[in-house]
Amino acid sequence: MIYSEKVMEHFANPSNVGELPDANGIGEVGNAKCGDIMKMYIRVESGVIADVKFKTFGCGAAIATSSIATEIIKGQPLEKALALTNKAVVEALGGLPPAKLHCSVLAEQAVRAAIADYYRRQGVDPALFVDANGGGCECCGEGENCG
Ligand code: FES
């Protein structure tokens, strides 16, 4: 399997790894097929993702996609973070092998799950903002069954 330089870079030296003790939104998602799990912590201040960290128990591509996803959403308003697609994650990494595209879906879903949790904690119905069914894989249209 050939990975881009960017993937290798983020796998070897991922950004924003760890937990956020003062997180006000936490999302955990997993892929039933490969068993990998991604946990995303966000701290939202005035509608902006002031800080973000992640813990991924999974493959190298899952670590690389989490890392780049945190870089992309950090400092962004929630609406912008919600618009993050797995396709954008893949592009930012300079591509992923087809068998690894589902790993990028996990990153997108983890961001959504963390933001949904944030809204829930604020007493707001996340369904108003977060499309729980959205965020399927745009690469192959297989959604959660991707990979
Ligand atoms: Fe499952 Fe990469 S193989 S997330």
Tab-separated table of N, CA and C and ligand atoms in Angstrom:
chain	number	residue	atom	x	y	z
A	1	MET	N	0.842	-1.203	0.000
A	1	MET	CA	0.000	0.000	0.000
A	1	MET	C	0.875	1.249	0.000
A	2	ILE	N	0.585	2.160	-0.923
A	2	ILE	CA	1.411	3.365	-1.019
A	2	ILE	C	0.690	4.538	-0.353
A	3	TYR	N	1.342	5.118	0.600
A	3	TYR	CA	0.783	6.304	1.260
A	3	TYR	C	1.512	7.559	0.788
A	4	SER	N	0.774	8.670	0.773
A	4	SER	CA	1.403	9.942	0.413
A	4	SER	C	2.356	10.357	1.531
A	5	GLU	N	3.223	11.288	1.185
A	5	GLU	CA	4.173	11.794	2.171
A	5	GLU	C	3.450	12.425	3.349
A	6	LYS	N	2.370	13.125	3.009
A	6	LYS	CA	1.591	13.837	4.023
A	6	LYS	C	0.982	12.841	5.029
A	7	VAL	N	0.491	11.724	4.511
A	7	VAL	CA	-0.080	10.702	5.405
A	7	VAL	C	1.008	10.195	6.346
A	8	MET	N	2.154	9.889	5.783
A	8	MET	CA	3.253	9.357	6.599
A	8	MET	C	3.672	10.366	7.673
A	9	GLU	N	3.682	11.636	7.262
A	9	GLU	CA	4.062	12.714	8.168
A	9	GLU	C	3.099	12.759	9.363
A	10	HIS	N	1.789	12.723	9.060
A	10	HIS	CA	0.790	12.829	10.127
A	10	HIS	C	0.694	11.559	10.951
A	11	PHE	N	1.048	10.429	10.333
A	11	PHE	CA	1.036	9.178	11.085
A	11	PHE	C	2.212	9.165	12.057
A	12	ALA	N	3.379	9.573	11.570
A	12	ALA	CA	4.585	9.531	12.391
A	12	ALA	C	4.583	10.625	13.454
A	13	ASN	N	3.959	11.740	13.114
A	13	ASN	CA	4.021	12.889	14.020
A	13	ASN	C	2.679	13.608	14.056
A	14	PRO	N	1.650	12.957	14.590
A	14	PRO	CA	0.309	13.537	14.537
A	14	PRO	C	0.153	14.786	15.403
A	15	SER	N	-0.705	15.689	14.938
A	15	SER	CA	-0.988	16.911	15.700
A	15	SER	C	-2.159	16.667	16.638
A	16	ASN	N	-2.164	17.381	17.735
A	16	ASN	CA	-3.321	17.429	18.654
A	16	ASN	C	-3.716	16.065	19.227
A	17	VAL	N	-2.736	15.272	19.572
A	17	VAL	CA	-3.033	13.976	20.192
A	17	VAL	C	-3.264	14.154	21.683
A	18	GLY	N	-4.235	13.438	22.216
A	18	GLY	CA	-4.445	13.440	23.665
A	18	GLY	C	-5.876	13.720	24.033
A	19	GLU	N	-6.069	14.119	25.284
A	19	GLU	CA	-7.417	14.428	25.768
A	19	GLU	C	-7.464	15.905	26.128
A	20	LEU	N	-8.665	16.452	26.153
A	20	LEU	CA	-8.840	17.838	26.587
A	20	LEU	C	-9.612	17.792	27.899
A	21	PRO	N	-8.968	18.080	29.000
A	21	PRO	CA	-9.661	17.989	30.283
A	21	PRO	C	-10.857	18.946	30.359
A	22	ASP	N	-10.772	20.074	29.673
A	22	ASP	CA	-11.875	21.041	29.739
A	22	ASP	C	-12.726	21.021	28.463
A	23	ALA	N	-12.787	19.866	27.838
A	23	ALA	CA	-13.613	19.737	26.624
A	23	ALA	C	-15.082	19.958	26.971
A	24	ASN	N	-15.799	20.613	26.068
A	24	ASN	CA	-17.258	20.710	26.274
A	24	ASN	C	-18.020	19.992	25.163
A	25	GLY	N	-17.292	19.163	24.429
A	25	GLY	CA	-17.917	18.277	23.456
A	25	GLY	C	-16.987	17.094	23.199
A	26	ILE	N	-17.533	15.879	23.330
A	26	ILE	CA	-16.709	14.688	23.097
A	26	ILE	C	-17.471	13.736	22.186
A	27	GLY	N	-16.820	13.302	21.136
A	27	GLY	CA	-17.479	12.375	20.219
A	27	GLY	C	-16.635	11.121	20.042
A	28	GLU	N	-17.310	9.989	20.066
A	28	GLU	CA	-16.583	8.736	19.847
A	28	GLU	C	-17.275	7.952	18.747
A	29	VAL	N	-16.517	7.558	17.765
A	29	VAL	CA	-17.098	6.779	16.673
A	29	VAL	C	-16.199	5.579	16.390
A	30	GLY	N	-16.790	4.602	15.759
A	30	GLY	CA	-16.012	3.414	15.444
A	30	GLY	C	-16.472	2.807	14.138
A	31	ASN	N	-15.640	1.996	13.586
A	31	ASN	CA	-16.008	1.271	12.375
A	31	ASN	C	-16.134	-0.207	12.754
A	32	ALA	N	-17.340	-0.728	12.572
A	32	ALA	CA	-17.620	-2.090	13.015
A	32	ALA	C	-16.758	-3.115	12.293
A	33	LYS	N	-16.416	-2.806	11.049
A	33	LYS	CA	-15.672	-3.803	10.261
A	33	LYS	C	-14.227	-3.963	10.714
A	34	CYS	N	-13.556	-2.815	10.887
A	34	CYS	CA	-12.140	-2.925	11.238
A	34	CYS	C	-11.923	-2.830	12.741
A	35	GLY	N	-12.958	-2.339	13.468
A	35	GLY	CA	-12.855	-2.272	14.922
A	35	GLY	C	-12.113	-1.055	15.428
A	36	ASP	N	-11.736	-0.152	14.523
A	36	ASP	CA	-10.996	1.029	14.954
A	36	ASP	C	-11.924	2.046	15.619
A	37	ILE	N	-11.364	2.762	16.592
A	37	ILE	CA	-12.163	3.727	17.357
A	37	ILE	C	-11.452	5.074	17.376
A	38	MET	N	-12.245	6.128	17.219
A	38	MET	CA	-11.701	7.481	17.227
A	38	MET	C	-12.494	8.315	18.229
A	39	LYS	N	-11.762	9.007	19.086
A	39	LYS	CA	-12.424	9.852	20.078
A	39	LYS	C	-11.931	11.279	19.872
A	40	MET	N	-12.860	12.207	19.766
A	40	MET	CA	-12.509	13.603	19.485
A	40	MET	C	-13.019	14.492	20.615
A	41	TYR	N	-12.153	15.336	21.119
A	41	TYR	CA	-12.498	16.266	22.204
A	41	TYR	C	-12.445	17.684	21.643
A	42	ILE	N	-13.489	18.473	21.881
A	42	ILE	CA	-13.436	19.870	21.439
A	42	ILE	C	-13.784	20.809	22.599
A	43	ARG	N	-13.187	21.979	22.559
A	43	ARG	CA	-13.614	23.034	23.481
A	43	ARG	C	-14.127	24.179	22.621
A	44	VAL	N	-15.415	24.444	22.764
A	44	VAL	CA	-16.050	25.475	21.953
A	44	VAL	C	-16.171	26.740	22.786
A	45	GLU	N	-15.731	27.843	22.218
A	45	GLU	CA	-15.866	29.147	22.871
A	45	GLU	C	-16.460	30.110	21.865
A	46	SER	N	-17.581	30.722	22.221
A	46	SER	CA	-18.253	31.680	21.339
A	46	SER	C	-18.450	31.128	19.935
A	47	GLY	N	-18.874	29.882	19.856
A	47	GLY	CA	-19.191	29.302	18.555
A	47	GLY	C	-17.996	28.886	17.722
A	48	VAL	N	-16.814	28.965	18.340
A	48	VAL	CA	-15.595	28.619	17.596
A	48	VAL	C	-14.886	27.458	18.296
A	49	ILE	N	-14.294	26.571	17.536
A	49	ILE	CA	-13.539	25.464	18.130
A	49	ILE	C	-12.192	26.004	18.591
A	50	ALA	N	-12.142	26.350	19.880
A	50	ALA	CA	-10.951	26.986	20.430
A	50	ALA	C	-9.823	25.970	20.573
A	51	ASP	N	-10.179	24.718	20.875
A	51	ASP	CA	-9.151	23.696	21.006
A	51	ASP	C	-9.738	22.333	20.652
A	52	VAL	N	-8.881	21.451	20.224
A	52	VAL	CA	-9.333	20.108	19.831
A	52	VAL	C	-8.188	19.117	20.021
A	53	LYS	N	-8.560	17.946	20.507
A	53	LYS	CA	-7.570	16.873	20.622
A	53	LYS	C	-8.247	15.557	20.257
A	54	PHE	N	-7.447	14.556	19.937
A	54	PHE	CA	-8.053	13.274	19.596
A	54	PHE	C	-7.235	12.104	20.123
A	55	LYS	N	-7.956	10.997	20.277
A	55	LYS	CA	-7.286	9.732	20.584
A	55	LYS	C	-7.849	8.700	19.617
A	56	THR	N	-6.984	8.088	18.872
A	56	THR	CA	-7.445	7.099	17.894
A	56	THR	C	-6.773	5.765	18.155
A	57	PHE	N	-7.619	4.748	18.336
A	57	PHE	CA	-7.113	3.395	18.466
A	57	PHE	C	-7.387	2.745	17.127
A	58	GLY	N	-6.447	2.884	16.236
A	58	GLY	CA	-6.740	2.370	14.908
A	58	GLY	C	-5.529	2.377	14.013
A	59	CYS	N	-5.808	2.235	12.756
A	59	CYS	CA	-4.747	2.098	11.771
A	59	CYS	C	-4.021	3.423	11.547
A	60	GLY	N	-2.931	3.366	10.835
A	60	GLY	CA	-2.140	4.556	10.564
A	60	GLY	C	-2.923	5.614	9.807
A	61	ALA	N	-3.760	5.176	8.862
A	61	ALA	CA	-4.544	6.139	8.085
A	61	ALA	C	-5.571	6.823	8.986
A	62	ALA	N	-6.115	6.094	9.939
A	62	ALA	CA	-7.090	6.692	10.861
A	62	ALA	C	-6.405	7.746	11.732
A	63	ILE	N	-5.182	7.470	12.128
A	63	ILE	CA	-4.431	8.442	12.930
A	63	ILE	C	-4.118	9.677	12.081
A	64	ALA	N	-3.694	9.449	10.854
A	64	ALA	CA	-3.367	10.570	9.961
A	64	ALA	C	-4.613	11.403	9.664
A	65	THR	N	-5.757	10.752	9.444
A	65	THR	CA	-6.968	11.519	9.116
A	65	THR	C	-7.457	12.287	10.342
A	66	SER	N	-7.335	11.695	11.542
A	66	SER	CA	-7.741	12.437	12.741
A	66	SER	C	-6.862	13.653	12.911
A	67	SER	N	-5.563	13.439	12.719
A	67	SER	CA	-4.606	14.521	12.912
A	67	SER	C	-4.912	15.697	11.984
A	68	ILE	N	-5.096	15.413	10.719
A	68	ILE	CA	-5.327	16.516	9.767
A	68	ILE	C	-6.703	17.136	10.005
A	69	ALA	N	-7.681	16.319	10.406
A	69	ALA	CA	-9.018	16.880	10.676
A	69	ALA	C	-8.954	17.872	11.835
A	70	THR	N	-8.175	17.567	12.863
A	70	THR	CA	-8.078	18.500	13.990
A	70	THR	C	-7.393	19.792	13.541
A	71	GLU	N	-6.398	19.646	12.675
A	71	GLU	CA	-5.713	20.857	12.180
A	71	GLU	C	-6.679	21.742	11.388
A	72	ILE	N	-7.534	21.085	10.608
A	72	ILE	CA	-8.456	21.848	9.754
A	72	ILE	C	-9.510	22.576	10.589
A	73	ILE	N	-10.038	21.907	11.619
A	73	ILE	CA	-11.176	22.525	12.338
A	73	ILE	C	-10.749	23.449	13.469
A	74	LYS	N	-9.517	23.362	13.904
A	74	LYS	CA	-9.079	24.195	15.022
A	74	LYS	C	-9.179	25.670	14.658
A	75	GLY	N	-9.858	26.435	15.510
A	75	GLY	CA	-10.013	27.866	15.268
A	75	GLY	C	-11.164	28.199	14.336
A	76	GLN	N	-11.881	27.172	13.886
A	76	GLN	CA	-12.985	27.403	12.938
A	76	GLN	C	-14.332	27.492	13.657
A	77	PRO	N	-15.265	28.262	13.090
A	77	PRO	CA	-16.617	28.264	13.651
A	77	PRO	C	-17.271	26.901	13.453
A	78	LEU	N	-18.237	26.580	14.312
A	78	LEU	CA	-18.863	25.250	14.265
A	78	LEU	C	-19.430	24.925	12.891
A	79	GLU	N	-20.063	25.918	12.250
A	79	GLU	CA	-20.676	25.642	10.932
A	79	GLU	C	-19.631	25.168	9.934
A	80	LYS	N	-18.452	25.769	10.047
A	80	LYS	CA	-17.392	25.399	9.116
A	80	LYS	C	-16.862	23.994	9.417
A	81	ALA	N	-16.731	23.702	10.702
A	81	ALA	CA	-16.250	22.374	11.097
A	81	ALA	C	-17.250	21.302	10.680
A	82	LEU	N	-18.534	21.648	10.757
A	82	LEU	CA	-19.571	20.692	10.370
A	82	LEU	C	-19.561	20.423	8.873
A	83	ALA	N	-19.034	21.371	8.139
A	83	ALA	CA	-19.009	21.214	6.682
A	83	ALA	C	-17.826	20.367	6.222
A	84	LEU	N	-16.991	19.961	7.173
A	84	LEU	CA	-15.823	19.153	6.810
A	84	LEU	C	-16.278	17.790	6.279
A	85	THR	N	-15.803	17.451	5.115
A	85	THR	CA	-16.163	16.157	4.532
A	85	THR	C	-14.944	15.237	4.533
A	86	ASN	N	-15.222	13.968	4.447
A	86	ASN	CA	-14.100	13.025	4.402
A	86	ASN	C	-13.272	13.252	3.135
A	87	LYS	N	-13.945	13.744	2.108
A	87	LYS	CA	-13.254	14.033	0.851
A	87	LYS	C	-12.208	15.130	1.065
A	88	ALA	N	-12.597	16.158	1.819
A	88	ALA	CA	-11.664	17.253	2.100
A	88	ALA	C	-10.481	16.735	2.915
A	89	VAL	N	-10.764	15.808	3.826
A	89	VAL	CA	-9.707	15.223	4.651
A	89	VAL	C	-8.729	14.439	3.764
A	90	VAL	N	-9.295	13.669	2.853
A	90	VAL	CA	-8.458	12.870	1.945
A	90	VAL	C	-7.609	13.788	1.068
A	91	GLU	N	-8.245	14.842	0.568
A	91	GLU	CA	-7.518	15.778	-0.294
A	91	GLU	C	-6.374	16.445	0.460
A	92	ALA	N	-6.663	16.837	1.704
A	92	ALA	CA	-5.638	17.509	2.501
A	92	ALA	C	-4.454	16.590	2.768
A	93	LEU	N	-4.713	15.292	2.725
A	93	LEU	CA	-3.637	14.322	2.965
A	93	LEU	C	-2.930	13.916	1.673
A	94	GLY	N	-3.373	14.497	0.580
A	94	GLY	CA	-2.758	14.136	-0.693
A	94	GLY	C	-3.194	12.771	-1.177
A	95	GLY	N	-4.392	12.352	-0.735
A	95	GLY	CA	-4.956	11.081	-1.197
A	95	GLY	C	-4.762	9.944	-0.213
A	96	LEU	N	-5.623	8.944	-0.349
A	96	LEU	CA	-5.518	7.713	0.460
A	96	LEU	C	-5.787	6.535	-0.474
A	97	PRO	N	-5.182	5.403	-0.205
A	97	PRO	CA	-5.503	4.225	-1.021
A	97	PRO	C	-6.990	3.876	-0.838
A	98	PRO	N	-7.653	3.362	-1.869
A	98	PRO	CA	-9.094	3.089	-1.800
A	98	PRO	C	-9.499	2.279	-0.561
A	99	ALA	N	-8.708	1.319	-0.189
A	99	ALA	CA	-9.055	0.470	0.957
A	99	ALA	C	-9.016	1.233	2.264
A	100	LYS	N	-8.465	2.444	2.224
A	100	LYS	CA	-8.317	3.229	3.453
A	100	LYS	C	-9.236	4.453	3.488
A	101	LEU	N	-10.093	4.570	2.486
A	101	LEU	CA	-10.972	5.743	2.457
A	101	LEU	C	-11.917	5.759	3.655
A	102	HIS	N	-12.317	4.593	4.108
A	102	HIS	CA	-13.257	4.563	5.246
A	102	HIS	C	-12.651	5.171	6.501
A	103	CYS	N	-11.343	5.177	6.594
A	103	CYS	CA	-10.680	5.759	7.760
A	103	CYS	C	-10.970	7.264	7.815
A	104	SER	N	-11.063	7.895	6.636
A	104	SER	CA	-11.326	9.334	6.600
A	104	SER	C	-12.769	9.632	6.978
A	105	VAL	N	-13.655	8.661	6.718
A	105	VAL	CA	-15.059	8.833	7.109
A	105	VAL	C	-15.156	8.900	8.626
A	106	LEU	N	-14.332	8.104	9.272
A	106	LEU	CA	-14.306	8.090	10.734
A	106	LEU	C	-13.953	9.481	11.275
A	107	ALA	N	-13.000	10.149	10.629
A	107	ALA	CA	-12.579	11.481	11.086
A	107	ALA	C	-13.730	12.475	10.972
A	108	GLU	N	-14.418	12.418	9.848
A	108	GLU	CA	-15.551	13.321	9.638
A	108	GLU	C	-16.648	13.044	10.669
A	109	GLN	N	-16.918	11.772	10.907
A	109	GLN	CA	-17.967	11.416	11.853
A	109	GLN	C	-17.594	11.787	13.284
A	110	ALA	N	-16.310	11.682	13.610
A	110	ALA	CA	-15.874	12.018	14.964
A	110	ALA	C	-16.073	13.509	15.236
A	111	VAL	N	-15.779	14.337	14.229
A	111	VAL	CA	-15.977	15.787	14.374
A	111	VAL	C	-17.462	16.070	14.596
A	112	ARG	N	-18.302	15.454	13.791
A	112	ARG	CA	-19.756	15.656	13.928
A	112	ARG	C	-20.261	15.196	15.292
A	113	ALA	N	-19.761	14.055	15.731
A	113	ALA	CA	-20.211	13.501	17.015
A	113	ALA	C	-19.813	14.427	18.160
A	114	ALA	N	-18.619	15.001	18.081
A	114	ALA	CA	-18.170	15.901	19.148
A	114	ALA	C	-19.022	17.171	19.161
A	115	ILE	N	-19.342	17.682	17.985
A	115	ILE	CA	-20.161	18.902	17.911
A	115	ILE	C	-21.589	18.599	18.372
A	116	ALA	N	-22.110	17.426	18.010
A	116	ALA	CA	-23.455	17.036	18.464
A	116	ALA	C	-23.477	16.967	19.988
A	117	ASP	N	-22.414	16.424	20.569
A	117	ASP	CA	-22.334	16.324	22.037
A	117	ASP	C	-22.290	17.720	22.660
A	118	TYR	N	-21.570	18.613	22.016
A	118	TYR	CA	-21.510	19.994	22.509
A	118	TYR	C	-22.916	20.601	22.555
A	119	TYR	N	-23.663	20.460	21.479
A	119	TYR	CA	-25.023	21.017	21.442
A	119	TYR	C	-25.893	20.388	22.521
A	120	ARG	N	-25.780	19.082	22.683
A	120	ARG	CA	-26.561	18.364	23.693
A	120	ARG	C	-26.285	18.939	25.073
A	121	ARG	N	-25.018	19.151	25.371
A	121	ARG	CA	-24.641	19.695	26.687
A	121	ARG	C	-25.177	21.107	26.891
A	122	GLN	N	-25.399	21.824	25.769
A	122	GLN	CA	-25.945	23.182	25.867
A	122	GLN	C	-27.467	23.157	25.955
A	123	GLY	N	-28.033	21.951	25.933
A	123	GLY	CA	-29.486	21.822	25.970
A	123	GLY	C	-30.129	22.101	24.626
A	124	VAL	N	-29.331	21.999	23.566
A	124	VAL	CA	-29.842	22.245	22.216
A	124	VAL	C	-29.939	20.914	21.481
A	125	ASP	N	-31.027	20.710	20.769
A	125	ASP	CA	-31.177	19.482	20.002
A	125	ASP	C	-30.166	19.476	18.852
A	126	PRO	N	-29.186	18.571	18.886
A	126	PRO	CA	-28.154	18.588	17.837
A	126	PRO	C	-28.721	18.350	16.444
A	127	ALA	N	-29.893	17.714	16.395
A	127	ALA	CA	-30.483	17.416	15.079
A	127	ALA	C	-30.763	18.699	14.298
A	128	LEU	N	-30.862	19.831	15.017
A	128	LEU	CA	-31.118	21.111	14.352
A	128	LEU	C	-29.918	21.546	13.519
A	129	PHE	N	-28.753	21.098	13.944
A	129	PHE	CA	-27.528	21.564	13.277
A	129	PHE	C	-26.711	20.446	12.645
A	130	VAL	N	-26.736	19.298	13.294
A	130	VAL	CA	-25.860	18.220	12.851
A	130	VAL	C	-26.685	17.143	12.169
A	131	ASP	N	-26.353	16.884	10.937
A	131	ASP	CA	-27.046	15.836	10.201
A	131	ASP	C	-26.409	14.499	10.570
A	132	ALA	N	-27.081	13.773	11.475
A	132	ALA	CA	-26.500	12.535	11.996
A	132	ALA	C	-26.273	11.514	10.892
A	133	ASN	N	-27.124	11.557	9.895
A	133	ASN	CA	-26.975	10.578	8.821
A	133	ASN	C	-26.063	11.081	7.714
A	134	GLY	N	-25.784	12.363	7.799
A	134	GLY	CA	-24.895	12.919	6.787
A	134	GLY	C	-23.499	12.425	7.073
A	135	GLY	N	-22.609	12.864	6.268
A	135	GLY	CA	-21.245	12.490	6.560
A	135	GLY	C	-20.911	11.081	6.137
A	136	GLY	N	-21.721	10.530	5.259
A	136	GLY	CA	-21.333	9.231	4.707
A	136	GLY	C	-20.138	9.436	3.811
A	137	CYS	N	-19.630	8.366	3.321
A	137	CYS	CA	-18.438	8.456	2.499
A	137	CYS	C	-18.789	8.999	1.114
A	138	GLU	N	-18.203	10.119	0.783
A	138	GLU	CA	-18.466	10.691	-0.540
A	138	GLU	C	-17.626	10.007	-1.606
A	139	CYS	N	-16.675	9.232	-1.141
A	139	CYS	CA	-15.769	8.618	-2.111
A	139	CYS	C	-16.446	7.458	-2.823
A	140	CYS	N	-17.219	6.664	-2.071
A	140	CYS	CA	-17.814	5.503	-2.706
A	140	CYS	C	-19.304	5.409	-2.423
A	141	GLY	N	-19.837	6.318	-1.575
A	141	GLY	CA	-21.270	6.330	-1.299
A	141	GLY	C	-21.722	5.200	-0.394
A	142	GLU	N	-20.774	4.500	0.201
A	142	GLU	CA	-21.136	3.349	1.024
A	142	GLU	C	-21.445	3.726	2.474
A	143	GLY	N	-21.196	5.000	2.802
A	143	GLY	CA	-21.487	5.438	4.160
A	143	GLY	C	-20.787	4.584	5.199
A	144	GLU	N	-21.544	4.170	6.190
A	144	GLU	CA	-20.934	3.436	7.308
A	144	GLU	C	-20.396	2.080	6.889
A	145	ASN	N	-20.887	1.597	5.776
A	145	ASN	CA	-20.419	0.280	5.350
A	145	ASN	C	-19.142	0.369	4.531
A	146	CYS	N	-18.694	1.598	4.408
A	146	CYS	CA	-17.502	1.819	3.603
A	146	CYS	C	-16.328	1.016	4.137
A	147	GLY	N	-15.595	0.455	3.244
A	147	GLY	CA	-14.375	-0.241	3.636
A	147	GLY	C	-14.622	-1.687	3.948
B	1	FES	FE1	-10.253	1.002	10.158
B	1	FES	FE2	-8.422	2.494	9.116
B	1	FES	S1	-8.596	0.350	8.929
B	1	FES	S2	-10.056	3.122	10.364
